[in-house]
Amino acid sequence: MSTLEIRDLHVEVETESGPKEILRGVDLTVNSNETHAIMGPNGSGKSTLAYSIAGHPKYTVTRGEVLLDGENVLEMAVDERARAGLFLAMQYPVEVPGVSMSNFLRSAATATRGEAPKVRHWVKEVKTAMTDLEIDPSFAERSVNEGFSGGEKKRHEVLQLALLKPKFAVLDETDSGLDVDALRVVSKGVNDYKAQSDVGVLLITHYTRILRYIAPDRVHVFVNGRVAESGGPELAEELEANGYERFTTAKEEQPA
Amino acid sequence: MSDGPVAQSGGGVIDAPGAPVLDVDPGIKTASSPKIAPWEERFTSYDVEAFEVPRGREEQWRFTPLRRLHGLHDGSAAADGEVAVSVHSGFGDSATEDLGGVRVEHVERGDSRLGDGGIPADRVAAQAWSSFPTATVVTVNEARSDDEPLTVTVEGPGVGKTAYVHLQVRLEHHAEAVVVLDHRGSGTVAANTELVVADGAKLEIVEVHDWADDAVYVGAQHLSVGRDATIRHTSITLGGDLVRLSPVVNYRAPGGDVELDGLYFADGGQHFEQRLLVDHSVPNCRSNVMYKGALQGADGDKAAHTVWIGDVLIRKEAEATETYELNRNLLLTDNARADSVPNLEIETGEIVSAGHASATGRFDDEQLFYLMARGIPEEQARRLVVRGFFGEVINKVRVPALRDRLEAAVEAELEAVGS
Ligand SMILES: Nc1ncnc2c1ncn2[C@@H]1O[C@H](COP(=O)(O)OP(=O)(O)O)[C@@H](O)[C@H]1O
Ligand SMILES: [Mg+2]
């Protein structure tokens, strides 16, 4: 049993007109075997939350904590966080020209597992995972994400999830830009990993569509840099029907 | 470290299958802009005295620290040393002296073949032409297999010595060869290298400059491309105090296909300069240029400096030309300066496509973040990215043992700075 705790997290970014606060006190606790959906309008700070957990250098934490089983994640370097069991499936995966997918996956698996996987097992493992995600084997020799379509990039993010086996996975809009078939494949990939592990999932999304495939235990409405309301799956249904209006209007009534 | 590219010197592509070009990227020079001089309008001569002594202000010389040339440019560098040129079949441990059908000759100035590749266009090249003791001519008139590269080793004259070199690699009609031109050692060297590739022939040549720290090498490469001939020229510069290379591509007939790839890795104090001219003077030829450089000057050291000039001229008569040139520089430390000047000049709209791009930037933080977010430690992530950056050039080298050596050399450079 593991716990990822986010407490009173405040984060700012540097802009041309000085620092700008984006996260304004996020509180959230995810346990193993739980799936939490974070839903919010564009620009509400969802990706900022994801990047801050992963340790992107662009985001500065000014207050608050992120604890993984009581350990302060914010003191860890980016690679240490990943090795401690955190995984971020990015909204916009980065292209790394000249580094082959297979070399990258093997380097990542070696790092997170603490030793190089045995070649024979590894080849099989990658092949199976790629087949499950309906990824053509030829991708293994292509440069990381280079020239991949949006959907292909997302499949490869989930491929990495399956191979790196984190304790907690933050999936940032893994559903956006996917057609129905791709959404089904990607969701199945996430569900398969959930079934064979104790992973806790933070599923960031703008739309309720993916929640039909990946069932959340908890739903959090994220507005203006913080969690505005939390509830069970029924909250997603309300959002489906009424959108974010109730929350964004409520925000305006309160003087910030 | 900071974000993304710090300098971007325009880029653009023109795709004009059969149609005149109307929309021209501002970075691509049209007839109204300053001209790249066509080859025959450039001053060329075999005679060193026909050239003025460069003072440093000339367009051709403005980036080069003349004082470090040890007199190659002003006639004061007497030839007091000799360069050892040797030719083997195979590369590295597998090299043998059995050259099969390949002919190696040492000929005098005045041999009618010399100059088939091109004529000196600067004073140092003319000095080399006027001063070499004998020229080495390597002739291939068969299709050699890829696993039998020819290795031509050029060993510098030694510390404090000066030597002049002339080398010609000739591929007769429909000949094929992979050639490694391996430069190493110490001293001061000026050279002309002619690559004369006859109709239908295919030359793949990797020119390696792995000089010792004291070495100065100034070389002109004259590429002469026959009808439907192919040259892939890869230029690797890893060592030396100053290395200046000036490849010129002359298409002799339609159908020529040339790739110029390059890799340079400059440390503190090193000056590596590449000046390319691709002169599309006939129809239906192709050129593709891809040079990649990394620079790392340590704090407190002199800056690492690289210069890349890529002149591509498409003349009026060069219809159906297809060309693209790219130069990318990676600044691994602050103490580094990369000058990159792509020039594309187009005098006809009847081309297939033409484009250029140049970007000089610091290490890409987003790539580093992505790799580290998968658990890969920073040092290893950096190495992966740099290896990946150069991979596009190294992976095309078709001599496995040389590929290994180049990869190891890049690793060693990265270790040296220790970051
Ligand atoms: N590096 C940055 N510089 C300036 N503003 C930023 C930066 N990153 C994010 N923002 C701003 O922060 C807000 C939240 O962005 P983001 O976290 O991407 O939202 P979401 O993922 O919910 O759409 C937006 O207004 C965005 O413009
Ligand atoms: Mg987002």
XYZ file of C-alpha atoms and ligand atoms in Angstrom:
703
model
C 0.000 0.000 0.000
C 1.424 3.337 -1.086
C 0.174 6.866 -0.752
C 0.758 9.976 -2.807
C -0.154 13.070 -0.859
C -0.328 16.550 -2.237
C -0.701 19.190 0.444
C -1.397 22.872 -0.042
C 0.657 22.939 -3.224
C 1.383 26.397 -4.623
C 3.276 26.655 -7.891
C 4.323 29.556 -10.057
C 5.966 30.007 -13.427
C 8.238 32.737 -14.646
C 6.582 34.931 -17.248
C 7.744 38.045 -19.038
C 5.846 40.147 -16.545
C 7.278 38.340 -13.531
C 6.234 35.220 -11.633
C 2.674 34.040 -12.086
C 0.947 31.779 -9.584
C -0.860 28.908 -11.251
C -1.508 26.376 -8.507
C -3.109 27.977 -5.471
C -3.220 25.360 -2.793
C -3.893 21.887 -4.161
C -4.843 19.179 -1.664
C -5.187 15.634 -2.905
C -4.427 12.150 -1.626
C -4.254 9.082 -3.851
C -3.738 5.564 -2.532
C -2.641 2.424 -4.307
C -5.382 0.785 -6.337
C -7.319 4.027 -6.579
C -8.102 5.983 -9.711
C -8.770 9.672 -9.323
C -10.036 11.723 -12.209
C -9.057 15.364 -12.300
C -11.343 17.315 -14.532
C -11.172 20.954 -15.339
C -11.392 23.556 -18.034
C -8.439 24.445 -20.220
C -5.971 26.650 -18.459
C -7.076 25.644 -14.962
C -3.599 24.301 -14.138
C -3.970 20.548 -14.647
C -0.763 20.145 -16.618
C 1.023 22.403 -14.174
C 0.037 19.997 -11.417
C 1.277 17.044 -13.459
C 4.603 18.691 -14.313
C 5.118 19.869 -10.750
C 4.743 16.338 -9.441
C 7.265 15.134 -12.022
C 9.653 17.997 -11.287
C 9.767 20.007 -14.495
C 12.315 22.810 -13.982
C 9.961 25.464 -15.380
C 7.640 25.212 -12.393
C 8.591 26.577 -8.996
C 6.903 25.266 -5.893
C 6.461 28.162 -3.478
C 4.503 26.375 -0.784
C 3.211 22.948 0.120
C 4.366 19.358 -0.143
C 4.224 16.298 -2.316
C 4.828 13.132 -0.320
C 5.285 9.609 -1.613
C 4.839 7.268 1.354
C 5.888 10.142 3.568
C 9.022 10.973 1.544
C 9.315 14.504 0.241
C 9.202 14.181 -3.517
C 9.975 17.867 -4.032
C 13.493 17.324 -2.784
C 14.180 14.674 -5.376
C 15.624 15.279 -8.844
C 13.407 14.429 -11.802
C 15.046 11.054 -12.398
C 14.911 10.169 -8.696
C 11.175 10.769 -8.648
C 10.738 8.375 -11.550
C 12.908 5.782 -9.846
C 10.893 6.239 -6.659
C 7.830 5.096 -8.609
C 6.228 8.187 -10.144
C 5.265 8.272 -13.782
C 3.918 11.063 -15.923
C 2.259 10.354 -19.254
C 2.648 13.718 -20.904
C 0.053 15.697 -22.746
C 2.713 16.596 -25.321
C 5.408 13.895 -25.366
C 8.799 15.231 -26.400
C 10.620 14.224 -29.586
C 14.193 13.073 -29.078
C 15.824 12.833 -32.508
C 18.474 10.177 -32.957
C 17.560 8.159 -29.863
C 15.763 4.982 -30.849
C 12.631 3.963 -28.988
C 14.168 0.595 -28.121
C 17.341 2.138 -26.720
C 15.273 4.649 -24.765
C 12.930 2.020 -23.309
C 15.804 -0.184 -22.298
C 17.675 2.696 -20.673
C 14.536 3.719 -18.801
C 13.754 0.172 -17.650
C 17.344 -0.314 -16.527
C 17.173 2.886 -14.512
C 13.814 2.295 -12.856
C 14.416 -1.395 -12.153
C 17.922 -0.811 -10.849
C 19.448 -3.364 -13.215
C 19.464 -4.105 -16.903
C 16.621 -6.449 -17.807
C 17.753 -9.793 -19.221
C 17.869 -9.400 -22.963
C 15.724 -12.382 -23.854
C 12.937 -11.583 -21.409
C 13.098 -7.929 -22.262
C 12.657 -8.409 -25.987
C 9.607 -10.540 -25.341
C 8.196 -8.144 -22.782
C 8.491 -5.177 -25.149
C 7.034 -7.140 -28.019
C 4.024 -8.233 -25.980
C 3.401 -4.744 -24.660
C 3.638 -3.282 -28.148
C 1.254 -5.872 -29.539
C -1.238 -5.148 -26.745
C -1.177 -1.474 -27.661
C -1.385 -2.254 -31.360
C 1.960 -0.578 -32.040
C 3.801 -1.728 -35.136
C 7.176 -3.345 -34.271
C 8.935 -0.950 -36.657
C 8.465 1.841 -34.115
C 11.159 0.281 -31.949
C 13.815 1.498 -34.360
C 12.390 4.967 -34.823
C 13.559 8.000 -32.890
C 11.617 8.669 -29.706
C 8.306 10.313 -30.670
C 9.830 11.834 -33.780
C 7.224 12.236 -36.481
C 4.705 10.170 -34.484
C 1.067 11.165 -34.837
C -0.735 12.409 -31.730
C -2.297 8.997 -31.208
C 0.984 7.161 -31.692
C 2.634 9.347 -29.088
C -0.104 8.576 -26.562
C 0.155 4.839 -27.203
C 3.865 5.047 -26.538
C 3.273 6.886 -23.278
C 1.065 4.013 -22.153
C 3.673 1.550 -23.437
C 6.154 3.171 -21.083
C 3.648 2.934 -18.254
C 3.317 -0.797 -18.887
C 7.080 -1.348 -18.997
C 8.231 0.953 -16.194
C 5.566 -0.217 -13.756
C 5.267 2.834 -11.491
C 3.487 3.016 -8.136
C 1.659 6.142 -9.222
C 0.839 7.285 -12.711
C -0.259 10.763 -13.670
C -1.927 10.612 -17.071
C -2.209 14.105 -18.510
C -4.913 14.193 -21.182
C -3.846 10.831 -22.483
C -7.259 10.754 -24.158
C -7.053 14.025 -26.058
C -6.704 13.777 -29.801
C -7.561 10.077 -29.905
C -10.225 8.587 -32.124
C -12.562 5.999 -30.643
C -10.429 3.011 -31.611
C -7.260 4.526 -30.234
C -9.065 5.566 -27.068
C -10.216 1.982 -26.577
C -6.682 0.616 -27.079
C -5.059 3.164 -24.806
C -7.701 2.693 -22.092
C -7.264 -1.049 -22.257
C -3.531 -0.545 -21.779
C -4.144 1.481 -18.635
C -6.760 -0.974 -17.336
C -4.473 -3.957 -17.972
C -1.734 -2.333 -15.946
C -4.194 -1.449 -13.190
C -5.359 -5.066 -13.097
C -1.865 -6.532 -12.763
C -0.522 -3.965 -10.275
C -1.489 -1.801 -7.321
C -0.956 1.394 -9.248
C -2.678 4.565 -8.124
C -3.799 6.679 -11.073
C -4.298 10.397 -11.404
C -6.284 10.671 -14.599
C -6.264 14.230 -15.880
C -8.837 14.971 -18.504
C -10.923 17.692 -20.026
C -13.703 15.407 -21.203
C -15.749 12.685 -19.518
C -15.358 10.428 -22.554
C -12.376 8.441 -21.202
C -14.187 7.785 -17.901
C -16.471 5.409 -19.759
C -13.417 3.239 -20.336
C -11.396 3.868 -17.200
C -13.649 3.954 -14.168
C -12.639 6.520 -11.528
C -13.130 5.965 -7.817
C -13.017 9.673 -7.131
C -13.605 12.728 -9.300
C -12.113 16.148 -8.581
C -13.172 19.296 -10.311
C -10.132 21.452 -10.875
C -10.664 25.166 -11.367
C -8.354 28.115 -11.159
C -5.410 26.232 -9.717
C -7.111 24.222 -7.032
C -9.615 21.443 -6.384
C -13.034 23.105 -6.352
C -15.077 20.052 -5.496
C -14.564 16.328 -5.003
C -17.003 13.486 -5.260
C -17.708 10.036 -6.578
C -18.208 9.026 -10.213
C -21.587 10.800 -10.178
C -19.744 14.123 -10.197
C -18.437 13.261 -13.642
C -21.968 12.658 -14.799
C -22.995 16.064 -13.575
C -20.079 17.614 -15.476
C -21.131 15.669 -18.545
C -24.601 17.195 -18.313
C -23.825 20.743 -17.167
C -20.180 21.411 -17.966
C -17.932 23.463 -15.737
C -20.174 26.479 -15.576
C -21.352 26.027 -12.015
C -17.737 25.951 -10.807
C -16.341 28.722 -12.918
C -19.241 31.020 -12.012
C -18.910 30.210 -8.351
C -15.291 31.203 -8.621
C -16.175 34.595 -9.976
C -18.554 35.334 -7.128
C -15.831 34.888 -4.572
C -13.339 37.714 -4.644
C -9.962 36.020 -5.191
C 21.239 25.611 -19.234
C 18.418 27.586 -20.682
C 15.514 26.964 -22.951
C 15.509 25.964 -26.583
C 17.492 27.464 -29.384
C 19.234 30.724 -28.568
C 19.802 31.645 -32.138
C 17.855 30.758 -35.171
C 19.024 31.877 -38.509
C 15.980 31.494 -40.685
C 14.903 28.427 -42.535
C 12.674 27.756 -45.402
C 11.635 25.302 -48.000
C 10.487 25.887 -51.478
C 8.556 23.159 -53.186
C 7.934 23.910 -56.764
C 7.253 20.803 -58.782
C 7.487 22.266 -62.239
C 6.072 25.627 -61.226
C 7.972 28.883 -60.887
C 8.767 29.916 -57.365
C 6.752 32.906 -56.309
C 6.822 32.735 -52.598
C 10.401 32.982 -51.457
C 11.499 32.694 -47.891
C 13.201 35.896 -46.715
C 16.246 33.885 -45.743
C 16.664 32.671 -49.288
C 18.450 35.157 -51.455
C 16.861 36.168 -54.709
C 18.496 37.970 -57.579
C 18.243 41.339 -55.866
C 20.309 40.238 -52.847
C 24.091 40.046 -52.718
C 25.300 37.259 -54.934
C 27.121 34.072 -54.328
C 29.719 34.283 -57.066
C 29.405 31.448 -59.562
C 32.439 29.289 -59.695
C 33.937 30.724 -62.879
C 33.527 34.266 -61.561
C 35.514 33.412 -58.478
C 39.142 34.121 -58.770
C 40.951 30.824 -59.151
C 44.538 30.062 -59.927
C 47.181 27.417 -59.411
C 49.694 30.181 -58.799
C 50.026 31.383 -55.253
C 51.421 34.741 -56.318
C 48.218 35.468 -58.216
C 46.443 35.857 -54.856
C 46.852 38.806 -52.538
C 48.012 37.995 -49.047
C 44.842 37.930 -46.922
C 44.666 40.511 -44.165
C 41.634 39.144 -42.377
C 38.971 41.552 -43.629
C 38.207 39.583 -46.809
C 34.892 37.746 -46.897
C 36.799 34.484 -47.372
C 38.998 35.010 -44.364
C 37.037 37.135 -41.969
C 36.346 34.324 -39.518
C 39.812 32.756 -39.599
C 42.422 33.763 -37.014
C 45.252 34.293 -39.516
C 47.929 34.505 -36.850
C 47.357 30.886 -36.016
C 48.057 29.745 -39.597
C 51.846 29.799 -39.010
C 52.364 31.656 -42.270
C 50.409 29.345 -44.601
C 48.628 32.391 -45.953
C 51.528 34.808 -46.518
C 54.253 32.653 -48.021
C 56.373 32.523 -44.886
C 55.681 28.880 -44.062
C 58.540 27.014 -45.713
C 57.992 23.336 -46.344
C 60.390 21.879 -43.799
C 58.524 18.689 -43.150
C 56.822 15.854 -44.962
C 53.451 14.308 -44.742
C 53.276 10.527 -44.916
C 50.446 9.352 -47.167
C 49.683 5.643 -47.131
C 46.912 3.636 -48.735
C 45.467 0.393 -47.427
C 42.580 -1.851 -48.224
C 40.229 -2.253 -45.297
C 40.025 -0.094 -42.224
C 41.577 -0.367 -38.781
C 42.774 -3.795 -37.682
C 41.659 -5.441 -40.899
C 43.663 -3.134 -43.186
C 46.032 -4.808 -45.659
C 48.457 -3.595 -48.288
C 46.874 -5.710 -50.987
C 44.959 -3.098 -52.921
C 43.576 -5.367 -55.635
C 42.837 -3.320 -58.737
C 43.366 0.038 -57.073
C 46.259 2.055 -58.488
C 48.314 4.373 -56.312
C 50.732 6.747 -58.052
C 52.993 9.508 -56.843
C 53.134 12.084 -59.598
C 54.789 15.406 -60.321
C 53.143 18.754 -60.608
C 52.066 19.052 -64.228
C 50.517 15.595 -64.442
C 47.553 16.205 -66.748
C 45.050 14.724 -64.320
C 45.781 17.202 -61.568
C 43.158 19.893 -61.521
C 40.383 17.656 -62.877
C 38.606 18.161 -59.574
C 38.925 21.915 -59.399
C 41.261 24.876 -59.115
C 42.402 26.652 -55.939
C 40.175 29.563 -54.991
C 42.116 30.927 -52.080
C 45.716 31.723 -51.384
C 46.408 28.842 -49.008
C 45.074 26.281 -51.482
C 47.222 27.855 -54.212
C 50.201 27.793 -51.849
C 49.637 24.095 -51.313
C 49.392 23.573 -55.066
C 52.630 25.460 -55.642
C 54.484 23.715 -52.852
C 53.609 20.017 -52.673
C 56.577 17.718 -53.359
C 54.611 14.988 -55.173
C 50.899 14.351 -55.526
C 49.277 11.064 -54.638
C 46.701 9.813 -57.137
C 44.500 6.887 -56.122
C 42.536 5.451 -59.032
C 39.660 2.990 -58.740
C 38.238 1.462 -61.896
C 36.149 -1.325 -60.445
C 33.103 -1.608 -58.243
C 34.552 -2.442 -54.849
C 32.317 -3.897 -52.211
C 31.324 -1.925 -49.145
C 33.242 -4.203 -46.820
C 36.477 -3.334 -48.555
C 36.915 0.342 -47.835
C 40.107 2.022 -48.929
C 41.913 3.828 -46.173
C 44.165 6.744 -47.043
C 46.116 7.856 -44.006
C 47.659 11.298 -43.896
C 50.129 11.703 -41.050
C 51.146 15.260 -40.153
C 54.817 16.358 -40.422
C 55.304 16.660 -36.661
C 55.354 19.452 -34.109
C 56.728 22.720 -35.482
C 56.999 21.446 -39.048
C 55.101 22.477 -42.160
C 54.086 20.380 -45.140
C 51.970 20.699 -48.285
C 49.830 17.906 -49.599
C 48.091 17.026 -52.793
C 45.799 14.089 -53.023
C 43.474 12.944 -55.756
C 40.954 10.129 -55.505
C 39.650 9.160 -58.960
C 36.749 6.878 -59.667
C 36.571 5.860 -63.310
C 33.292 5.219 -65.132
C 30.879 3.217 -63.010
C 33.482 2.484 -60.366
C 32.342 2.272 -56.753
C 34.311 2.693 -53.581
C 34.089 3.503 -49.921
C 37.095 5.547 -48.856
C 38.283 6.699 -45.451
C 40.635 9.673 -45.500
C 42.202 9.584 -42.097
C 44.149 12.675 -41.018
C 46.175 12.612 -37.845
C 49.373 13.774 -36.205
C 51.018 17.122 -35.553
C 52.290 20.113 -37.482
C 51.036 22.631 -40.017
C 49.495 21.393 -43.244
C 47.894 22.970 -46.290
C 46.264 20.647 -48.775
C 44.207 20.164 -51.876
C 42.062 17.071 -52.036
C 40.482 16.286 -55.375
C 37.616 13.844 -55.616
C 37.052 13.138 -59.289
C 34.063 10.917 -59.854
C 33.348 9.922 -63.433
C 29.986 9.214 -65.048
C 27.867 6.698 -63.187
C 30.469 6.205 -60.468
C 29.728 6.163 -56.759
C 32.072 7.462 -54.104
C 31.407 7.318 -50.452
C 34.142 9.109 -48.596
C 34.631 9.888 -44.944
C 37.228 12.510 -44.256
C 38.382 12.380 -40.661
C 40.406 15.149 -39.038
C 41.594 13.755 -35.766
C 44.656 15.933 -35.385
C 46.802 16.425 -32.313
C 46.252 19.568 -30.243
C 48.987 21.610 -31.949
C 47.992 20.842 -35.536
C 46.833 23.375 -38.112
C 45.189 22.093 -41.272
C 43.807 24.204 -44.081
C 42.346 22.180 -46.906
C 40.374 22.674 -50.090
C 38.240 19.762 -51.240
C 37.389 19.786 -54.929
C 34.468 17.511 -55.746
C 33.887 16.873 -59.415
C 30.670 15.027 -60.159
C 30.142 13.250 -63.486
C 26.881 12.410 -65.217
C 24.603 10.399 -62.910
C 27.478 10.098 -60.458
C 27.028 9.962 -56.703
C 29.239 11.313 -53.947
C 28.541 11.029 -50.292
C 31.139 13.047 -48.457
C 31.219 12.966 -44.687
C 33.519 15.391 -42.973
C 34.479 14.720 -39.379
C 36.519 17.205 -37.367
C 37.493 16.152 -33.886
C 40.957 17.502 -33.184
C 43.503 20.166 -34.026
C 44.202 23.723 -32.983
C 42.727 25.076 -36.202
C 41.034 23.149 -38.985
C 39.596 24.941 -41.980
C 37.920 22.947 -44.751
C 36.533 24.349 -47.994
C 34.659 21.763 -50.038
C 33.415 22.867 -53.462
C 31.005 20.766 -55.475
C 31.214 21.058 -59.260
C 28.623 19.190 -61.270
C 30.077 18.350 -64.682
C 26.878 16.939 -66.217
C 23.226 16.330 -65.305
C 22.129 13.641 -62.883
C 24.725 14.217 -60.171
C 23.760 13.386 -56.622
C 25.791 14.711 -53.702
C 25.409 14.427 -49.998
C 27.640 16.435 -47.748
C 27.431 15.412 -44.133
C 29.536 16.773 -41.361
C 30.250 16.436 -37.693
C 32.517 18.651 -35.642
C 33.158 18.777 -31.936
C 35.155 21.757 -30.723
C 36.668 22.184 -27.288
C 38.031 25.327 -25.666
C 40.499 27.182 -27.867
C 39.814 25.153 -30.990
C 38.797 26.850 -34.218
C 36.964 24.594 -36.661
C 35.755 26.196 -39.855
C 33.775 24.746 -42.735
C 33.096 26.699 -45.902
C 30.949 24.863 -48.421
C 30.026 25.821 -51.948
C 27.579 23.716 -53.903
C 27.353 25.112 -57.402
C 24.320 23.808 -59.249
C 25.418 24.750 -62.746
C 23.659 21.981 -64.688
C 20.103 20.594 -64.642
C 18.734 17.611 -62.737
C 21.199 17.451 -59.893
C 20.620 16.915 -56.257
C 22.442 18.067 -53.152
C 21.735 17.468 -49.527
C 23.859 19.037 -46.819
C 23.678 18.160 -43.143
C 26.359 19.418 -40.777
C 26.132 19.065 -37.047
C 28.430 20.586 -34.513
C 28.893 20.521 -30.770
C 30.941 23.042 -28.839
C 32.216 22.959 -25.308
C 34.651 25.493 -23.976
C 35.388 24.958 -20.304
C 35.159 27.946 -17.973
C 38.384 29.890 -17.840
C 39.603 28.349 -21.084
C 39.535 30.112 -24.441
C 36.184 29.793 -26.166
C 35.431 26.970 -28.560
C 34.705 28.474 -31.958
C 33.149 26.938 -35.029
C 32.241 28.527 -38.320
C 29.947 27.051 -40.911
C 29.296 28.765 -44.221
C 26.993 26.944 -46.599
C 26.737 28.558 -50.012
C 24.325 26.876 -52.395
C 23.868 28.421 -55.794
C 21.214 27.308 -58.267
C 22.034 28.883 -61.589
C 19.617 29.813 -64.307
C 20.406 26.708 -66.327
C 20.142 24.319 -63.342
C 16.518 23.353 -63.789
C 14.975 20.532 -61.761
C 17.490 21.023 -58.985
C 16.704 19.520 -55.637
C 18.641 20.857 -52.680
C 18.466 21.145 -48.954
C 21.034 22.296 -46.441
C 21.007 22.100 -42.703
C 23.421 23.160 -40.020
C 22.739 22.578 -36.367
C 24.997 23.481 -33.496
C 24.722 22.388 -29.932
C 26.317 24.664 -27.352
C 27.166 22.384 -24.457
C 28.742 25.142 -22.387
C 28.513 28.927 -22.310
C 32.077 29.455 -23.394
C 31.461 28.692 -27.041
C 30.675 30.500 -30.231
C 29.119 28.983 -33.344
C 28.801 31.068 -36.475
C 26.398 29.600 -38.979
C 25.644 31.224 -42.305
C 23.546 29.310 -44.815
C 23.166 31.070 -48.151
C 20.813 29.776 -50.773
C 20.644 31.659 -54.016
C 18.192 30.707 -56.710
C 18.288 32.029 -60.258
C 15.600 29.810 -61.721
C 12.108 28.947 -60.570
C 12.142 25.659 -62.444
C 13.379 23.609 -59.532
C 12.088 20.606 -57.647
C 12.749 22.007 -54.208
C 15.224 24.101 -52.303
C 15.512 24.759 -48.635
C 17.829 25.539 -45.812
C 17.814 25.616 -42.068
C 20.221 26.601 -39.399
C 19.809 26.475 -35.678
C 22.238 27.001 -32.866
C 21.045 26.307 -29.398
C 21.795 25.149 -25.971
C 20.976 21.748 -24.742
C 17.261 21.083 -25.086
C 15.849 21.038 -21.558
C 12.606 19.463 -22.683
C 14.417 16.439 -24.074
C 16.467 16.161 -20.923
C 13.347 16.396 -18.788
C 11.558 13.737 -20.806
C 14.390 11.239 -20.459
C 14.915 11.976 -16.781
C 11.186 11.683 -16.124
C 11.646 8.053 -17.160
C 14.281 7.529 -14.511
C 17.355 8.018 -16.683
C 20.086 9.867 -14.740
C 21.066 13.304 -16.033
C 24.552 12.397 -17.270
C 23.271 9.439 -19.212
C 20.362 11.452 -20.563
C 22.758 14.110 -21.860
C 24.887 11.494 -23.520
C 21.861 9.915 -25.154
C 20.783 13.269 -26.531
C 24.235 14.198 -27.880
C 24.741 10.738 -29.320
C 21.306 11.063 -30.884
C 22.181 14.480 -32.251
C 25.252 13.110 -34.023
C 23.640 9.752 -34.749
C 22.099 11.041 -37.948
C 25.606 11.649 -39.285
C 27.463 8.711 -37.735
C 24.844 6.082 -38.567
C 25.232 6.802 -42.262
C 28.935 5.914 -42.194
C 29.169 2.504 -43.810
C 32.399 1.350 -42.193
C 31.401 -0.296 -38.900
C 34.839 -0.015 -37.301
C 34.943 3.676 -38.150
C 31.441 4.174 -36.791
C 32.587 2.627 -33.516
C 35.620 4.864 -33.443
C 33.539 7.985 -34.035
C 31.045 7.031 -31.363
C 33.869 6.425 -28.927
C 35.424 9.764 -29.863
C 32.179 11.600 -29.155
C 31.869 9.788 -25.812
C 35.437 10.723 -24.961
C 34.761 14.374 -25.766
C 31.744 14.315 -23.480
C 33.702 12.663 -20.681
C 36.469 15.212 -21.065
C 34.262 18.089 -20.058
C 32.828 15.943 -17.274
C 30.020 18.489 -17.171
N 5.499 28.336 -18.758
C 4.408 29.084 -18.645
N 4.492 30.417 -18.783
C 3.403 31.186 -18.670
N 2.189 30.721 -18.389
C 2.052 29.403 -18.236
C 3.140 28.517 -18.355
N 2.703 27.265 -18.147
C 1.387 27.380 -17.915
N 0.995 28.663 -17.962
C -0.349 29.174 -17.753
O -0.877 28.555 -16.625
C -2.226 28.255 -16.813
C -2.466 26.781 -16.591
O -1.853 26.047 -17.654
P -1.933 24.461 -17.709
O -1.398 23.910 -16.445
O -1.294 24.029 -18.953
O -3.502 24.237 -17.779
P -4.349 22.985 -18.252
O -3.472 21.819 -18.367
O -5.386 22.823 -17.200
O -4.979 23.377 -19.561
C -2.587 28.742 -18.195
O -3.168 30.017 -18.089
C -1.258 28.819 -18.878
O -1.278 29.791 -19.876
Mg -3.003 20.532 -19.931
